JSON list of N, CA and C in Angstrom, two decimals:
[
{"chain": "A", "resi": 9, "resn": "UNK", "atom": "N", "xyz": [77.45, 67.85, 99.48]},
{"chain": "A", "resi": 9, "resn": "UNK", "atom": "CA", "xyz": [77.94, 68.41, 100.72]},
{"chain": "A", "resi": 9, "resn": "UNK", "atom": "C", "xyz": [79.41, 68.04, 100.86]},
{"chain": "A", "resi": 10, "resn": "UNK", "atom": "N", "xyz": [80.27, 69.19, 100.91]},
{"chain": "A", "resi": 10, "resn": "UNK", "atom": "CA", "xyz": [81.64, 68.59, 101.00]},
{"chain": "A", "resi": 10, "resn": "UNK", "atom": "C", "xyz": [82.00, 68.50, 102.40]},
{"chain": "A", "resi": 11, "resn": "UNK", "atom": "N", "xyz": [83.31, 67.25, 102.73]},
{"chain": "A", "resi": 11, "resn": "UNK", "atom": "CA", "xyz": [83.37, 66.65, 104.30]},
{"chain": "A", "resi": 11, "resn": "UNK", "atom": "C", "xyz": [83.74, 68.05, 105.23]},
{"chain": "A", "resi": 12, "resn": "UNK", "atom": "N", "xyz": [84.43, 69.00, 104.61]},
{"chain": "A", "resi": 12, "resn": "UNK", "atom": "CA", "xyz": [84.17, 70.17, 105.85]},
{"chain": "A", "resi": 12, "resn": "UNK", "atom": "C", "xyz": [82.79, 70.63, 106.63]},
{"chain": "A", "resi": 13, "resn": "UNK", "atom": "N", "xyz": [82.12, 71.03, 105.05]},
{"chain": "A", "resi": 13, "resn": "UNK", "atom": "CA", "xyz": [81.00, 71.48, 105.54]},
{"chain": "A", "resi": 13, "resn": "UNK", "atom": "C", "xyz": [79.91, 70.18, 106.35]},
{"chain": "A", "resi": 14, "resn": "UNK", "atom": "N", "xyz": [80.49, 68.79, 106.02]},
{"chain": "A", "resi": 14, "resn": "UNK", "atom": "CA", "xyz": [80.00, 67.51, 107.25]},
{"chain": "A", "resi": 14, "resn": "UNK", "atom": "C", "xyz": [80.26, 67.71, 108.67]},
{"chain": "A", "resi": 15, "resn": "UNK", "atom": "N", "xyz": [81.92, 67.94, 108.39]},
{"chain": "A", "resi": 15, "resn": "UNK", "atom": "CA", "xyz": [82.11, 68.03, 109.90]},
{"chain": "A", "resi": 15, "resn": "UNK", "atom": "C", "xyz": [81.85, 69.20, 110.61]},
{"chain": "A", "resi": 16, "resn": "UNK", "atom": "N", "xyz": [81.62, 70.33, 110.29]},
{"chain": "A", "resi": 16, "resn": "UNK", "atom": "CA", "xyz": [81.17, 71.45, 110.89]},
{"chain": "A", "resi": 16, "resn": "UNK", "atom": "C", "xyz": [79.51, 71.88, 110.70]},
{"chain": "A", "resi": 17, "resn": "UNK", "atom": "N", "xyz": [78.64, 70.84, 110.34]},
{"chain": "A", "resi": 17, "resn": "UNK", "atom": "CA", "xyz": [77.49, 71.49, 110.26]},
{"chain": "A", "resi": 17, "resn": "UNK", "atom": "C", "xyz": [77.01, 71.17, 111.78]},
{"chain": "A", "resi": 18, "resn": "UNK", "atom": "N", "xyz": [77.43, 71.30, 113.06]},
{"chain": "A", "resi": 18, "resn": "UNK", "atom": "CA", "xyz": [77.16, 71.96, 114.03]},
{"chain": "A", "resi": 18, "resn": "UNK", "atom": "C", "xyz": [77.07, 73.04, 114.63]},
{"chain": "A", "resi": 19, "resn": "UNK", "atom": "N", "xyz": [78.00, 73.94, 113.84]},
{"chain": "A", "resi": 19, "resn": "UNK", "atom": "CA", "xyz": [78.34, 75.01, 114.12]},
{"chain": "A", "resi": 19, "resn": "UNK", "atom": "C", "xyz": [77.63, 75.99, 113.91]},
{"chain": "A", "resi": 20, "resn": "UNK", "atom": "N", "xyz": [77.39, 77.17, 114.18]},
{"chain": "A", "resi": 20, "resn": "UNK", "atom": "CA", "xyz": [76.98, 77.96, 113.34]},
{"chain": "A", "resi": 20, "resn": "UNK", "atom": "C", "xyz": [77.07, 78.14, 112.19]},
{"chain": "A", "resi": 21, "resn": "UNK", "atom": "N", "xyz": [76.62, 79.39, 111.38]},
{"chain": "A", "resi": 21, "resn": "UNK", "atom": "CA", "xyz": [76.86, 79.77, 109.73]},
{"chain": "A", "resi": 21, "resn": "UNK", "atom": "C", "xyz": [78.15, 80.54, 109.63]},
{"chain": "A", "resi": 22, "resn": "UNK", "atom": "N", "xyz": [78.08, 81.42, 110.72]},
{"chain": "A", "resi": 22, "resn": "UNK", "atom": "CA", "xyz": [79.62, 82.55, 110.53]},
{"chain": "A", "resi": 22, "resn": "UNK", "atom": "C", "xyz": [80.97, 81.38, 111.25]},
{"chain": "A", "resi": 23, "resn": "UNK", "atom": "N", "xyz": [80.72, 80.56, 112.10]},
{"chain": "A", "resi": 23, "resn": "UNK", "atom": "CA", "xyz": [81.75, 80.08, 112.36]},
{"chain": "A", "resi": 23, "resn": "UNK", "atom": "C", "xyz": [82.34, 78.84, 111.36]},
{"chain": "A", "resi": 24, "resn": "UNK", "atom": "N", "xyz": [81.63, 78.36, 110.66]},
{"chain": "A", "resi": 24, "resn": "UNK", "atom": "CA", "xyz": [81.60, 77.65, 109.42]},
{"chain": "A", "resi": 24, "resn": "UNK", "atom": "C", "xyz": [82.49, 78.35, 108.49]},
{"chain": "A", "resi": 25, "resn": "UNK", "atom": "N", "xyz": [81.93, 79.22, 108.28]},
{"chain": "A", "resi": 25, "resn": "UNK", "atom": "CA", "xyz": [82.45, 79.99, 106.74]},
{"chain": "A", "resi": 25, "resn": "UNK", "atom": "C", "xyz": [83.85, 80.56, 107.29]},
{"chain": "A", "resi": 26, "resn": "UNK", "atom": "N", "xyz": [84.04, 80.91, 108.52]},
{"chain": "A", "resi": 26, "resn": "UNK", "atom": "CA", "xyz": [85.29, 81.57, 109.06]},
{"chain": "A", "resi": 26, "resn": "UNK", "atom": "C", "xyz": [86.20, 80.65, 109.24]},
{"chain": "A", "resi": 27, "resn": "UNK", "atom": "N", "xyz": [85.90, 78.88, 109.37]},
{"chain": "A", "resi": 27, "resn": "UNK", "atom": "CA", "xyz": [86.95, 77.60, 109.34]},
{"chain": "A", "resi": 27, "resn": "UNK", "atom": "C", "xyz": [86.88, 77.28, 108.11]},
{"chain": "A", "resi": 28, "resn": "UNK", "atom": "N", "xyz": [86.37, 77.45, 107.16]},
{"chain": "A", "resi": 28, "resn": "UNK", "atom": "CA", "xyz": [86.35, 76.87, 105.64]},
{"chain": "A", "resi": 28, "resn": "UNK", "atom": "C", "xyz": [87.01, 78.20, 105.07]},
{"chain": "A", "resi": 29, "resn": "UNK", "atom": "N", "xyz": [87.09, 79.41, 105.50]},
{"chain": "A", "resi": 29, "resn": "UNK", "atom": "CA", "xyz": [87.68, 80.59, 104.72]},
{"chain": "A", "resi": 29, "resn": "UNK", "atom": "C", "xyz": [89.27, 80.31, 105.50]},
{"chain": "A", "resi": 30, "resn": "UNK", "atom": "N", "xyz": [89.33, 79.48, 106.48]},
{"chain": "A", "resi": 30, "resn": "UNK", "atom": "CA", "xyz": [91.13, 79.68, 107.13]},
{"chain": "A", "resi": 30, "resn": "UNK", "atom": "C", "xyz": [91.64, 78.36, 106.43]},
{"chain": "A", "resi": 31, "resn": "UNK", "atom": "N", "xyz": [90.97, 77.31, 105.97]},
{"chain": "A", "resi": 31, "resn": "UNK", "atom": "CA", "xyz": [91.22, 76.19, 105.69]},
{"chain": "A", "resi": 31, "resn": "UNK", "atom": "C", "xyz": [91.69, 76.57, 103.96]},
{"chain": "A", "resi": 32, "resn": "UNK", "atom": "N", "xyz": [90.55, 77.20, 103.42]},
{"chain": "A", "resi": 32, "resn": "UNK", "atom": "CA", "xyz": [91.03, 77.59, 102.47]},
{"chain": "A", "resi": 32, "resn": "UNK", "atom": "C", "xyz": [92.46, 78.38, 101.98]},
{"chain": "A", "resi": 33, "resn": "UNK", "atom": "N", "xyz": [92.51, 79.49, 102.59]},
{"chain": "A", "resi": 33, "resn": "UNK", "atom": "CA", "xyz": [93.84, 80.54, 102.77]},
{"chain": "A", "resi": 33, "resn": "UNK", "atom": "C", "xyz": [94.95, 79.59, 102.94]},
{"chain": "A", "resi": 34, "resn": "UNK", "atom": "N", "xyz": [94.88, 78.38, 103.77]},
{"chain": "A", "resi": 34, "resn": "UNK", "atom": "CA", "xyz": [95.94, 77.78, 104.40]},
{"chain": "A", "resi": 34, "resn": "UNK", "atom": "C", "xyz": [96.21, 77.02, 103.68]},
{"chain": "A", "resi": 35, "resn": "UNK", "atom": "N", "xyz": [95.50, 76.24, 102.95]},
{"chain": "A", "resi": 35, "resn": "UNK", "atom": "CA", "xyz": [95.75, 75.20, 101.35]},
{"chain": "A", "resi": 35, "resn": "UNK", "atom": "C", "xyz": [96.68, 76.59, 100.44]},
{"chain": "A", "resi": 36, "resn": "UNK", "atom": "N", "xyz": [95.84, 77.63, 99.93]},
{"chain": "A", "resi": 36, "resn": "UNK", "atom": "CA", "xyz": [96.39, 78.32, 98.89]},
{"chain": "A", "resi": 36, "resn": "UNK", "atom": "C", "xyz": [98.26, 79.07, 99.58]},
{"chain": "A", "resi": 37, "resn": "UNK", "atom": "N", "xyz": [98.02, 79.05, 100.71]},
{"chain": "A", "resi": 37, "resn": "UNK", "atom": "CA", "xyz": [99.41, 79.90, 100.99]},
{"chain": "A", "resi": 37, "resn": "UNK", "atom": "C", "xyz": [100.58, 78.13, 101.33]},
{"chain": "A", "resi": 38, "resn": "UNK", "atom": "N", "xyz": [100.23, 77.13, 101.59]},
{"chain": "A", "resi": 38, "resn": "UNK", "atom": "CA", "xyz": [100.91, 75.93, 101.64]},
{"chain": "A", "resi": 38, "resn": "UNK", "atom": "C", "xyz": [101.67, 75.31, 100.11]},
{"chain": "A", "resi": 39, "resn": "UNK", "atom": "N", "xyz": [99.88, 75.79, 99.29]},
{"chain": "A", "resi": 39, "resn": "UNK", "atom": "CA", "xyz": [100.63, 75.42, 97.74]},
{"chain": "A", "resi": 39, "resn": "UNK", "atom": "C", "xyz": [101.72, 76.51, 96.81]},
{"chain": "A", "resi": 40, "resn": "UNK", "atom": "N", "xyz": [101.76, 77.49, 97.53]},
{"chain": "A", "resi": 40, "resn": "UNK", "atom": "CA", "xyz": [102.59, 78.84, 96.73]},
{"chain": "A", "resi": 40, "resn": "UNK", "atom": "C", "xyz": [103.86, 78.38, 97.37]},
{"chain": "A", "resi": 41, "resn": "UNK", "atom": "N", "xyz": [103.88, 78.21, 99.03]},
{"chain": "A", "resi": 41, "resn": "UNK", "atom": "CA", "xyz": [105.13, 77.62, 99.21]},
{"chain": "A", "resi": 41, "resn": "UNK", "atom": "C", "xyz": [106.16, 76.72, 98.60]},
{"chain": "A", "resi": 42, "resn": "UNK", "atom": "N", "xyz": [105.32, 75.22, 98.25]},
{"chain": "A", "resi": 42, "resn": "UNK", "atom": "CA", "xyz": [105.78, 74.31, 97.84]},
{"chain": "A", "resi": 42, "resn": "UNK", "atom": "C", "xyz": [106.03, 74.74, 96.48]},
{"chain": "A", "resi": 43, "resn": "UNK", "atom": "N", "xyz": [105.73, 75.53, 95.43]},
{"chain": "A", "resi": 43, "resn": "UNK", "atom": "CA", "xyz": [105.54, 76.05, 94.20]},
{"chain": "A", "resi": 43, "resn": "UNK", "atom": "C", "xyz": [106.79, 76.76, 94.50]},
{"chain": "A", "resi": 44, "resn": "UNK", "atom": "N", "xyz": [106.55, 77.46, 95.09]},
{"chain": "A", "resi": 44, "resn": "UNK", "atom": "CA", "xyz": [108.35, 78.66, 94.97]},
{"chain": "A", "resi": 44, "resn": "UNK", "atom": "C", "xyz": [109.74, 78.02, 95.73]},
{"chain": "A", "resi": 45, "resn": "UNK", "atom": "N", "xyz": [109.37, 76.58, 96.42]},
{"chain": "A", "resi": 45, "resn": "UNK", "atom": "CA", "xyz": [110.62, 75.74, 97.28]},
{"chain": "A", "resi": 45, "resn": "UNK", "atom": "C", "xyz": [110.67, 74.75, 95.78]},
{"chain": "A", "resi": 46, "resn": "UNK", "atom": "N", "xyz": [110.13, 74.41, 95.29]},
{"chain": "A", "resi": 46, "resn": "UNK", "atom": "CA", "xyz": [110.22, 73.37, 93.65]},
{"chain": "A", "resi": 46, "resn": "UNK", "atom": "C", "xyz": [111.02, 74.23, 92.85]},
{"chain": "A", "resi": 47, "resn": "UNK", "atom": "N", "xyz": [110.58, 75.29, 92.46]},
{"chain": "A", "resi": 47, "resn": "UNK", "atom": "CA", "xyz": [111.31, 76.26, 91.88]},
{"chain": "A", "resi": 47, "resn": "UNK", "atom": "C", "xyz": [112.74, 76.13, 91.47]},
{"chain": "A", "resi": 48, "resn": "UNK", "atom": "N", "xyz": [113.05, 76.76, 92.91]},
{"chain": "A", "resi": 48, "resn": "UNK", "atom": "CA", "xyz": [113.93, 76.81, 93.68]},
{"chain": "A", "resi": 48, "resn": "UNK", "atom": "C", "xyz": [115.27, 75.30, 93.32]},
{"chain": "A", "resi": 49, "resn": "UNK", "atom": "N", "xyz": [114.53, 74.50, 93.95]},
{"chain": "A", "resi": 49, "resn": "UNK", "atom": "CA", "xyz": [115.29, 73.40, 94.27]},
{"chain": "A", "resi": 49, "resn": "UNK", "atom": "C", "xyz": [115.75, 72.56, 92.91]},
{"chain": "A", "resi": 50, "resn": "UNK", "atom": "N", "xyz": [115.08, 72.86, 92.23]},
{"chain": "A", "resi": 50, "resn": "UNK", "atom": "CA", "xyz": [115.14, 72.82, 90.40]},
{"chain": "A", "resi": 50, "resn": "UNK", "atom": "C", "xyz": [116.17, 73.58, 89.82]},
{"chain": "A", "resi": 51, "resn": "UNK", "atom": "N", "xyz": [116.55, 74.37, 89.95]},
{"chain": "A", "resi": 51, "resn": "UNK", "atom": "CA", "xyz": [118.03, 74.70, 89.79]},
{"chain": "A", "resi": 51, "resn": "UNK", "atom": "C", "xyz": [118.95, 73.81, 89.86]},
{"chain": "A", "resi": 52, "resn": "UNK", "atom": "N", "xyz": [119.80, 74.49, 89.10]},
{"chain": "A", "resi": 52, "resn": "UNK", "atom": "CA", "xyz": [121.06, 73.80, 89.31]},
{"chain": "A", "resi": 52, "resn": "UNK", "atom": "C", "xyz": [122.17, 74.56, 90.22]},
{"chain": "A", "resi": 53, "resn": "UNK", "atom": "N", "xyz": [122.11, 75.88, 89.68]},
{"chain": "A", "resi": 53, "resn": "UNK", "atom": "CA", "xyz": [123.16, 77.10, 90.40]},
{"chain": "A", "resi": 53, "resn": "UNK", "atom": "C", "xyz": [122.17, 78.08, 90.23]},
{"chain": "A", "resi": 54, "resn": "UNK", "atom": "N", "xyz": [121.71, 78.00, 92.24]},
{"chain": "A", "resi": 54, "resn": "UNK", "atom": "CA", "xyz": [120.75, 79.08, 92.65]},
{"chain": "A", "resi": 54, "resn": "UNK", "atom": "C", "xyz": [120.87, 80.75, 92.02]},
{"chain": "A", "resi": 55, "resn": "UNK", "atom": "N", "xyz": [121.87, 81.19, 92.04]},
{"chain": "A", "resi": 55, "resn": "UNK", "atom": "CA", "xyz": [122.66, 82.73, 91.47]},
{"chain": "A", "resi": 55, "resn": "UNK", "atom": "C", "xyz": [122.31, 82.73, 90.11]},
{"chain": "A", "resi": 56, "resn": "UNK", "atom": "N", "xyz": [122.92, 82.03, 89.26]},
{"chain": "A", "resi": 56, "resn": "UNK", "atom": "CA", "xyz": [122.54, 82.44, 88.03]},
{"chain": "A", "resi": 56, "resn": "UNK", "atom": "C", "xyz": [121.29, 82.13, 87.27]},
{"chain": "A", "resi": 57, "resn": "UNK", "atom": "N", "xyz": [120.63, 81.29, 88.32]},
{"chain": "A", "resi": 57, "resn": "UNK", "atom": "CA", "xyz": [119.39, 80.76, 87.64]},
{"chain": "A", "resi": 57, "resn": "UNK", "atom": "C", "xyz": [117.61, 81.55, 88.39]},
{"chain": "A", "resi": 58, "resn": "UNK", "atom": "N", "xyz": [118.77, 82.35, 89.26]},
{"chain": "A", "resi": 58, "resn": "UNK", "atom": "CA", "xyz": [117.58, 83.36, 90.26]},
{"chain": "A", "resi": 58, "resn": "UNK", "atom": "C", "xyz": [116.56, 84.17, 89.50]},
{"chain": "A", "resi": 59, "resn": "UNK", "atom": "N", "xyz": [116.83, 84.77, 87.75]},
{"chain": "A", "resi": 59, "resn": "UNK", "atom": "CA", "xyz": [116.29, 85.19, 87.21]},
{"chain": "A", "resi": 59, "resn": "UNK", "atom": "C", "xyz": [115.12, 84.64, 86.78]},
{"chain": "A", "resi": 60, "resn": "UNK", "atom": "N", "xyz": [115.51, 83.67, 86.23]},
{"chain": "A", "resi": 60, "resn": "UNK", "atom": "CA", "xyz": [114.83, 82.42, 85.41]},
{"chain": "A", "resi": 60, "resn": "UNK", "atom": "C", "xyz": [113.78, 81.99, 86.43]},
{"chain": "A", "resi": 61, "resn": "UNK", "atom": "N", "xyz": [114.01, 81.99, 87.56]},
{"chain": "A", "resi": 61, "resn": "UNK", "atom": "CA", "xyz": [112.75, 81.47, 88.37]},
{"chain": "A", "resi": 61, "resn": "UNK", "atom": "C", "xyz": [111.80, 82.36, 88.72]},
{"chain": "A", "resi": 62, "resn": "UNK", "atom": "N", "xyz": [112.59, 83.84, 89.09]},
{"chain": "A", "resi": 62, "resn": "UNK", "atom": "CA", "xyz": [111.52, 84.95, 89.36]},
{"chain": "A", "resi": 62, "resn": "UNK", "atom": "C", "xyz": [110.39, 85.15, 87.67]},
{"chain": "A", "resi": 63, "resn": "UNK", "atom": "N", "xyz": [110.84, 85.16, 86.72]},
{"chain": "A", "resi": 63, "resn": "UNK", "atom": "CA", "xyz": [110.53, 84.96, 85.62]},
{"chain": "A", "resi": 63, "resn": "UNK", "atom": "C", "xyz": [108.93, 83.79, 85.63]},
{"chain": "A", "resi": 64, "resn": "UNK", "atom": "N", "xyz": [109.64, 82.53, 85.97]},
{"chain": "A", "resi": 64, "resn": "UNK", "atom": "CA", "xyz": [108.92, 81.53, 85.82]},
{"chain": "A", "resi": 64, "resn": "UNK", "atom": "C", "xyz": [107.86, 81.32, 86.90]},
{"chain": "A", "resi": 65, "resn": "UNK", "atom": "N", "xyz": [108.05, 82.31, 87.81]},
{"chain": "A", "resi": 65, "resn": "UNK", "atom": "CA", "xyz": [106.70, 81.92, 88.98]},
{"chain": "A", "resi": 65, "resn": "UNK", "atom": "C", "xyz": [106.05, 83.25, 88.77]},
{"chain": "A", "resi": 66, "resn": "UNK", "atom": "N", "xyz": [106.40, 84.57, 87.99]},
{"chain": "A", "resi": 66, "resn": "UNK", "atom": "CA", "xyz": [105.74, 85.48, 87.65]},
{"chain": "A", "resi": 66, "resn": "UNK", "atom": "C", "xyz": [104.74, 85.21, 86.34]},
{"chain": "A", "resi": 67, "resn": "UNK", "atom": "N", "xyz": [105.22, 84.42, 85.51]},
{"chain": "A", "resi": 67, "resn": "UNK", "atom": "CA", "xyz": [104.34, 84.06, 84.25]},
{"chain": "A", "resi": 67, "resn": "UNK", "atom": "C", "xyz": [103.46, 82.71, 85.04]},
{"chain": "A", "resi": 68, "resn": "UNK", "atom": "N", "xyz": [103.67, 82.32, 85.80]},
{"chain": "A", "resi": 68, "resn": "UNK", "atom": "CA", "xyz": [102.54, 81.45, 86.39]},
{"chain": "A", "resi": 68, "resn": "UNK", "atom": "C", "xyz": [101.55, 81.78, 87.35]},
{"chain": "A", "resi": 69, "resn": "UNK", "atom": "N", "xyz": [101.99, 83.23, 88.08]},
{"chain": "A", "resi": 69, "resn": "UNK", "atom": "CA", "xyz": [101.42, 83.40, 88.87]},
{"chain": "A", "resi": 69, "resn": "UNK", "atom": "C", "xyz": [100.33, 84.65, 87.65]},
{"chain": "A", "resi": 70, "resn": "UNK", "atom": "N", "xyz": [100.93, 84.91, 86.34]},
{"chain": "A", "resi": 70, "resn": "UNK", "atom": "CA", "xyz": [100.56, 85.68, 86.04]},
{"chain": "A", "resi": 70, "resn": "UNK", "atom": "C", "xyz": [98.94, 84.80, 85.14]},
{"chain": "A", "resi": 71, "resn": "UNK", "atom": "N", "xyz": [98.91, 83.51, 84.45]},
{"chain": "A", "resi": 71, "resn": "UNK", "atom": "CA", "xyz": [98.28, 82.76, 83.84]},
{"chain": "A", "resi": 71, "resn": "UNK", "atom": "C", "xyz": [97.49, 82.15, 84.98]},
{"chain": "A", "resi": 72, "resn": "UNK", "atom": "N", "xyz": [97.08, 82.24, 86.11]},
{"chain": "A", "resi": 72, "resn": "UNK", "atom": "CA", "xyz": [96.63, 81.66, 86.98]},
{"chain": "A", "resi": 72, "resn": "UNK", "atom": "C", "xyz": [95.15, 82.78, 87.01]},
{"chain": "A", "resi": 73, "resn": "UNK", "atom": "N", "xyz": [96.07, 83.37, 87.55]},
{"chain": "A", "resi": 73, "resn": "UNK", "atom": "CA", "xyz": [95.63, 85.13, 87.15]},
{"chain": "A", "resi": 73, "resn": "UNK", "atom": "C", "xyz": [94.57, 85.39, 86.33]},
{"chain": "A", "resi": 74, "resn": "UNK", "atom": "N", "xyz": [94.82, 85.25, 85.27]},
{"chain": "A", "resi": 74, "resn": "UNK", "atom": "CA", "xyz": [93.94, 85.59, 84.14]},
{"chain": "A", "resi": 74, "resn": "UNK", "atom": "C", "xyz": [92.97, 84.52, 84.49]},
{"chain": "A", "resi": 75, "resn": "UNK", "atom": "N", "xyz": [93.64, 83.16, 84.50]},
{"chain": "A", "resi": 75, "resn": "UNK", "atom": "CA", "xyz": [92.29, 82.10, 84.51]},
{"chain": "A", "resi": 75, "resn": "UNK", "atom": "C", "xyz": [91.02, 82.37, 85.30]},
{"chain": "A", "resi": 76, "resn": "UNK", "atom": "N", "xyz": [91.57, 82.53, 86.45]},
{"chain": "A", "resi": 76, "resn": "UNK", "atom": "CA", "xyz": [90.61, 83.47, 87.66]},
{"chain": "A", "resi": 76, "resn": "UNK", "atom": "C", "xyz": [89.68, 84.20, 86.75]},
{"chain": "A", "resi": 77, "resn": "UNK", "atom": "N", "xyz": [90.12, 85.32, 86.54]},
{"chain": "A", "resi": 77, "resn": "UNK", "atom": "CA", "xyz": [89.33, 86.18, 86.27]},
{"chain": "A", "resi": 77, "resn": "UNK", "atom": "C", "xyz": [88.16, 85.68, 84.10]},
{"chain": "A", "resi": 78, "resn": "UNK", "atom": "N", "xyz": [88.81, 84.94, 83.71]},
{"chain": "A", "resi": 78, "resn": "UNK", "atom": "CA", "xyz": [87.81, 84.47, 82.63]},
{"chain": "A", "resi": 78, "resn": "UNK", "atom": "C", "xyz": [86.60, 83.61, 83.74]},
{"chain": "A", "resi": 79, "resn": "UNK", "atom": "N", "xyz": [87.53, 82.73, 84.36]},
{"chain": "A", "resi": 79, "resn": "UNK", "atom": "CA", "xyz": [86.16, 82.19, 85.00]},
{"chain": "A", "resi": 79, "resn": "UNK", "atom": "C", "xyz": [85.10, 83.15, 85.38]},
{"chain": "A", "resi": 80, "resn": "UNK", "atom": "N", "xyz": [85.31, 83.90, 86.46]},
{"chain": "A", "resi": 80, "resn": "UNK", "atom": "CA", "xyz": [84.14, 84.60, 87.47]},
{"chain": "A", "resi": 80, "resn": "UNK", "atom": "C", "xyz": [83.87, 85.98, 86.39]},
{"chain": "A", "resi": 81, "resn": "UNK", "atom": "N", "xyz": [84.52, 86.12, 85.26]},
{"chain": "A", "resi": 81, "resn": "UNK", "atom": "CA", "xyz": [83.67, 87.39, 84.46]},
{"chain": "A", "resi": 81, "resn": "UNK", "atom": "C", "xyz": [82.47, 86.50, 84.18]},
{"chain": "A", "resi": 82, "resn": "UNK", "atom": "N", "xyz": [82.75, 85.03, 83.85]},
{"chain": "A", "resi": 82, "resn": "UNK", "atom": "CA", "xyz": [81.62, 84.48, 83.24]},
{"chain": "A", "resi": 82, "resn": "UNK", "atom": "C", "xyz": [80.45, 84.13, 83.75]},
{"chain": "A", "resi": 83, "resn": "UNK", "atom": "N", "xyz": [80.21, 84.65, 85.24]},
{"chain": "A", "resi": 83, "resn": "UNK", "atom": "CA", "xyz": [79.56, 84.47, 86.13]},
{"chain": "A", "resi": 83, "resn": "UNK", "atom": "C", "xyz": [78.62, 85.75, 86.05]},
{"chain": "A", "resi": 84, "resn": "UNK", "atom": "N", "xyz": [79.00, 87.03, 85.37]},
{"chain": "A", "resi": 84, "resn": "UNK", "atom": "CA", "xyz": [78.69, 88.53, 85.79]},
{"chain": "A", "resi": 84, "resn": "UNK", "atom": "C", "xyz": [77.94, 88.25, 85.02]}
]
């Protein structure tokens, strides 16, 4: 039993899954932030190195990607 689903097993079933589905979203859109502000701040000279990063968070966002999807084909 993970501590969300501890602290909310008062709740209903839909109001559960609707705080564990915002909790979730809110982890994944917090870590893309910090991922594209690292980026970023990793530069040396934002302008010429603007390529190189769009580059580098597209091939990560792109290998993430794929991982996703080997996992849950393996589920079908």
């Amino acid at each position: 039993m993970s501590v969300l689903s501890s602290l909310t097993a008062d709740d209903s079933s839909s109001s559960s899954s609707a705080s564990q589905r915002y909790v979730n979203e809110s982890c994944l859109e917090f870590l893309v932030m910090e991922t594209v502000d690292t980026m970023f701040r990793t530069t040396l000279d934002a302008e010429s190195d603007r390529e190189a990063v769009f580059s580098k968070l597209e091939m990560l966002g792109y290998r993430v990607g794929q991982s996703l999807v080997e996992r849950y084909l393996g589920f079908l």
